[in-house]
Amino acid sequence: MHFDRRQALALGAGLAVGSTLPAERTQPLAISLAQWSLHRTLRSGELDNLDFAEFAKERFGIEAVEYVNQFFAERATDWNYLGEMKQRAADHGVQSLLIMIDGVGELASPDDAERRRAVLGHVKWIAAAAFLGCHAIRVNAAGDGERDEVATRAADSLVQLGTVGADYGIDVLVENHGGLSSDGGWLAGVMRRADHPRVGTLPDFGNFRLADGSWYDRYQGVAQLMPFARAVSAKSHEFDEAGNETRTDYARMLTIVRESGYEGFIGIEYEGEQHPEVKGIALTKALLERTGAGSGDAR
């Protein structure tokens, strides 16, 4: 599939005018808040996307956030709206880290035209992320077919996006997010094929359910993805009476993260139904703090 890089840049031409390079990250293993943790609250209208950064700071004392494009899907090129998001975050001393991108097409689709549309569809989000002051977008490496063929197509699309991202100072990160991408070995292989300085991973503690319903070992998977990591998602669902997550040993996970040399943010991503979202976020934050996150200076 031939990709016209000039066409992609034209889509974003002038869109990131006034954008800034990502601010220096201030704490190693500092805690950020992924917007998906509040997906029910946002969808109900109880919380507006524009108020998310302030809510993270005032309710939880968290000063870095990760957006999800679903909550402002029609606003990717609305610079007045994005400017308001950016200003509100700045007003409250909150750093915008990345945008998680869903619903823009399959980057490893076997259909060349569909794959090309998917690549081009991500370009406006690269420009939006740069405008907001983020350092990355998170994408998905989805597509049907044989393992090796899907890996080849995914790597090709990621290199194209990484090339565009380089012009905006934006990294393109792949999350283990179902199907083949939840196979840590497979996704690590995609990273080696792509071999692009702007392409990396966003390991998620919990997203290791494979297409056949079986589970990939989450500790092995995170260890395989950490050498390429530019962000990390501390997925949580349920907690025991002692405040420990029942599916993931956080102390073990944070040891894997630290031993990889990673010094970025750990994003809270509560996805459970056991507690209201605000309570689940608070429990996840407390657990991360007990197991070694939230201190020092990041690079």
XYZ file of C-alpha atoms in Angstrom:
299
model
C 0.000 0.000 0.000
C 1.528 3.315 -1.059
C 1.039 6.163 1.375
C 1.379 9.765 0.251
C 2.974 11.445 3.246
C 2.391 14.886 1.740
C -1.338 14.200 1.645
C -1.319 13.276 5.325
C 0.615 16.388 6.242
C -1.822 18.459 4.204
C -4.643 17.185 6.408
C -2.830 18.601 9.380
C -1.280 21.620 7.674
C -1.615 24.568 9.956
C -3.681 22.555 12.405
C -1.057 22.520 15.091
C -0.216 26.179 14.725
C 0.341 27.492 18.200
C 0.990 24.011 19.548
C 3.860 23.412 21.884
C 6.311 20.619 22.326
C 5.363 18.283 25.172
C 6.195 19.790 28.537
C 8.939 18.120 30.521
C 7.546 15.284 32.597
C 8.096 16.010 36.225
C 8.009 12.739 38.176
C 9.301 9.205 37.560
C 6.482 6.715 37.938
C 4.222 9.624 38.751
C 0.509 8.877 38.545
C -1.732 10.073 35.725
C -5.449 9.521 35.184
C -6.831 7.886 32.050
C -10.166 9.402 31.036
C -11.658 5.951 30.452
C -11.739 5.542 34.239
C -14.726 7.917 34.154
C -16.408 6.661 30.990
C -19.791 6.077 32.636
C -19.701 9.457 34.364
C -18.798 11.200 31.107
C -21.372 9.373 29.021
C -24.118 10.167 31.520
C -23.351 13.875 31.227
C -22.516 14.153 34.907
C -18.998 15.202 33.897
C -18.149 17.163 30.760
C -14.979 16.452 28.801
C -13.893 20.058 29.244
C -13.999 19.619 33.019
C -11.981 16.402 33.109
C -8.560 17.940 33.782
C -9.914 20.086 36.617
C -11.755 17.073 38.079
C -8.564 14.993 38.061
C -6.700 17.711 39.944
C -9.372 18.800 42.418
C -10.858 15.384 43.224
C -7.728 13.211 43.199
C -4.751 15.557 43.288
C -3.585 14.156 39.931
C -1.748 16.584 37.680
C -1.449 14.599 34.433
C -4.222 13.184 32.254
C -4.756 10.860 29.306
C -7.686 11.693 27.061
C -9.910 9.307 25.060
C -11.021 10.537 21.644
C -14.504 9.041 22.088
C -15.402 11.886 24.438
C -14.680 14.602 21.882
C -14.808 12.566 18.682
C -16.177 15.376 16.503
C -13.746 17.966 17.850
C -10.424 16.731 16.446
C -10.100 19.803 14.211
C -12.155 22.232 16.303
C -9.298 24.438 17.421
C -11.485 26.686 19.551
C -12.690 23.659 21.506
C -9.210 22.157 21.770
C -7.913 25.552 22.834
C -10.457 25.562 25.646
C -9.349 22.069 26.717
C -5.742 23.190 26.679
C -6.403 26.389 28.612
C -8.490 24.681 31.288
C -5.794 22.084 31.862
C -3.158 24.821 32.104
C -5.310 26.876 34.476
C -5.336 23.968 36.914
C -1.701 22.965 36.470
C -2.587 19.722 34.698
C -0.372 18.198 32.015
C -1.992 16.586 28.968
C -0.047 13.407 28.179
C -1.751 11.606 25.324
C -4.973 10.843 23.464
C -6.219 7.256 23.204
C -7.653 6.765 19.710
C -10.463 4.328 18.929
C -12.964 3.952 16.104
C -10.779 5.371 13.330
C -10.261 2.153 11.358
C -8.036 -0.909 11.444
C -4.358 -0.175 10.922
C -3.674 -3.815 10.019
C -6.707 -4.377 7.800
C -6.137 -6.754 4.859
C -7.954 -4.233 2.657
C -5.448 -1.695 1.329
C -8.017 1.077 0.902
C -9.407 0.573 4.406
C -5.920 0.550 5.872
C -5.023 3.734 4.045
C -8.185 5.428 5.350
C -7.296 4.309 8.855
C -3.799 5.777 8.605
C -5.118 9.074 7.264
C -7.871 9.095 9.892
C -5.279 9.145 12.662
C -3.419 12.153 11.265
C -5.881 14.741 12.608
C -5.483 13.220 16.058
C -1.711 13.542 15.825
C -2.201 17.249 15.109
C -4.750 17.552 17.951
C -2.389 15.850 20.400
C 0.414 18.219 19.450
C -1.864 21.217 19.871
C -2.872 20.073 23.366
C 0.766 19.632 24.365
C 0.623 15.831 24.534
C 3.610 13.610 23.804
C 1.702 10.756 22.125
C -1.406 9.180 20.725
C -2.385 5.593 21.544
C -3.542 3.444 18.621
C -4.682 -0.140 18.079
C -2.979 -2.769 15.910
C -6.168 -4.496 14.770
C -6.777 -6.490 11.608
C -7.804 -9.900 10.330
C -5.523 -12.526 8.904
C -2.545 -14.750 9.603
C -0.251 -13.617 12.416
C 2.738 -12.724 10.295
C 0.698 -10.922 7.656
C -1.137 -8.851 10.269
C 2.181 -7.989 11.901
C 3.608 -6.812 8.580
C 0.598 -4.610 7.850
C 0.525 -3.199 11.371
C 4.224 -2.334 11.265
C 3.818 -0.641 7.885
C 0.957 1.560 9.141
C 2.816 2.401 12.329
C 5.897 3.520 10.405
C 3.708 5.800 8.294
C 2.108 7.311 11.391
C 5.448 7.543 13.160
C 6.828 9.489 10.190
C 3.964 11.969 10.420
C 4.257 12.026 14.208
C 7.878 13.040 13.921
C 6.828 16.273 12.234
C 4.589 17.082 15.200
C 6.793 15.800 18.017
C 4.258 13.039 18.728
C 4.888 9.371 19.501
C 2.542 6.663 18.211
C 1.976 4.027 20.882
C 0.264 0.662 20.539
C -1.646 -0.823 23.472
C -2.260 -4.509 24.035
C -5.978 -4.212 23.377
C -7.440 -7.542 22.348
C -6.848 -10.090 19.602
C -3.285 -10.521 18.424
C -2.200 -7.318 20.166
C -2.837 -8.997 23.521
C -0.078 -11.488 22.701
C 2.956 -9.712 24.177
C 5.404 -11.611 22.011
C 3.495 -10.773 18.832
C 3.244 -7.068 19.652
C 6.903 -6.864 20.636
C 7.662 -8.391 17.241
C 5.615 -5.675 15.537
C 7.729 -3.076 17.351
C 10.922 -4.682 16.083
C 9.553 -4.736 12.537
C 8.491 -1.100 12.690
C 11.801 -0.047 14.253
C 10.826 3.633 14.183
C 11.969 6.185 16.786
C 8.428 7.559 17.120
C 6.701 4.171 17.490
C 6.363 2.433 20.847
C 3.993 0.666 23.212
C 1.546 1.450 25.987
C 1.504 -1.747 28.076
C -1.785 -2.303 29.924
C -1.747 -4.469 33.064
C -5.026 -6.170 32.218
C -5.685 -6.314 28.472
C -4.301 -9.766 27.742
C -7.435 -11.611 26.644
C -6.733 -13.315 23.321
C -9.143 -13.777 20.419
C -9.909 -17.385 21.369
C -10.920 -16.358 24.884
C -7.735 -17.587 26.539
C -5.416 -15.293 28.487
C -1.815 -14.398 27.800
C 0.336 -14.227 30.924
C 0.053 -10.578 31.949
C 3.414 -10.389 33.703
C 5.235 -11.929 30.766
C 3.340 -9.660 28.387
C 4.165 -6.459 30.259
C 7.822 -7.524 30.507
C 7.918 -8.092 26.732
C 6.371 -4.695 25.983
C 8.253 -2.528 28.469
C 11.428 -2.150 26.344
C 9.277 -0.158 23.883
C 7.039 1.611 26.431
C 6.435 5.364 26.450
C 3.351 5.103 28.710
C 1.876 2.456 31.031
C -1.731 1.724 31.983
C -2.462 0.333 35.451
C -5.750 -1.387 34.633
C -7.903 -2.211 37.665
C -11.260 -3.954 38.137
C -11.880 -5.332 41.610
C -10.301 -4.947 45.046
C -10.183 -7.120 48.153
C -10.743 -5.842 51.688
C -7.071 -4.920 51.993
C -7.300 -2.685 48.922
C -5.357 -5.001 46.601
C -6.436 -5.518 43.016
C -7.703 -9.099 42.757
C -6.528 -9.838 39.184
C -3.109 -8.174 39.142
C -0.246 -8.136 41.636
C 0.628 -4.441 41.446
C 3.876 -4.783 43.391
C 5.053 -7.409 40.913
C 3.958 -5.296 37.941
C 5.672 -2.163 39.210
C 8.849 -4.150 39.769
C 8.737 -5.206 36.103
C 8.102 -1.615 35.046
C 10.936 -0.184 37.145
C 13.440 -2.872 36.174
C 12.870 -1.998 32.518
C 14.274 1.461 33.196
C 10.945 3.181 32.544
C 10.643 6.598 34.181
C 7.366 7.911 32.798
C 3.822 8.044 34.126
C 1.643 5.209 35.371
C -1.915 5.828 34.232
C -4.854 4.854 36.442
C -7.471 3.072 34.344
C -10.286 1.802 36.526
C -12.690 -0.330 34.534
C -14.568 -2.208 37.237
C -18.183 -2.261 38.353
C -17.603 -3.241 41.971
C -17.287 0.407 43.015
C -18.442 3.759 41.656
C -15.821 5.163 39.313
C -14.601 7.809 41.754
C -14.074 5.160 44.444
C -12.340 2.797 42.009
C -9.941 5.530 40.952
C -9.161 6.379 44.578
C -8.499 2.720 45.394
C -6.210 2.335 42.378
C -4.299 5.487 43.287
C -3.819 4.325 46.873
C -2.605 0.923 45.680
C -0.127 2.481 43.260
C 1.210 4.712 46.008
C 1.641 1.747 48.337
C 3.475 -0.262 45.704
C 5.971 2.364 44.615
C 4.436 4.912 42.246
C 4.024 8.616 42.712
C 7.463 9.865 43.704
C 10.599 11.354 42.161
C 11.283 13.316 38.959
C 10.429 11.991 35.511
C 12.254 12.629 32.286
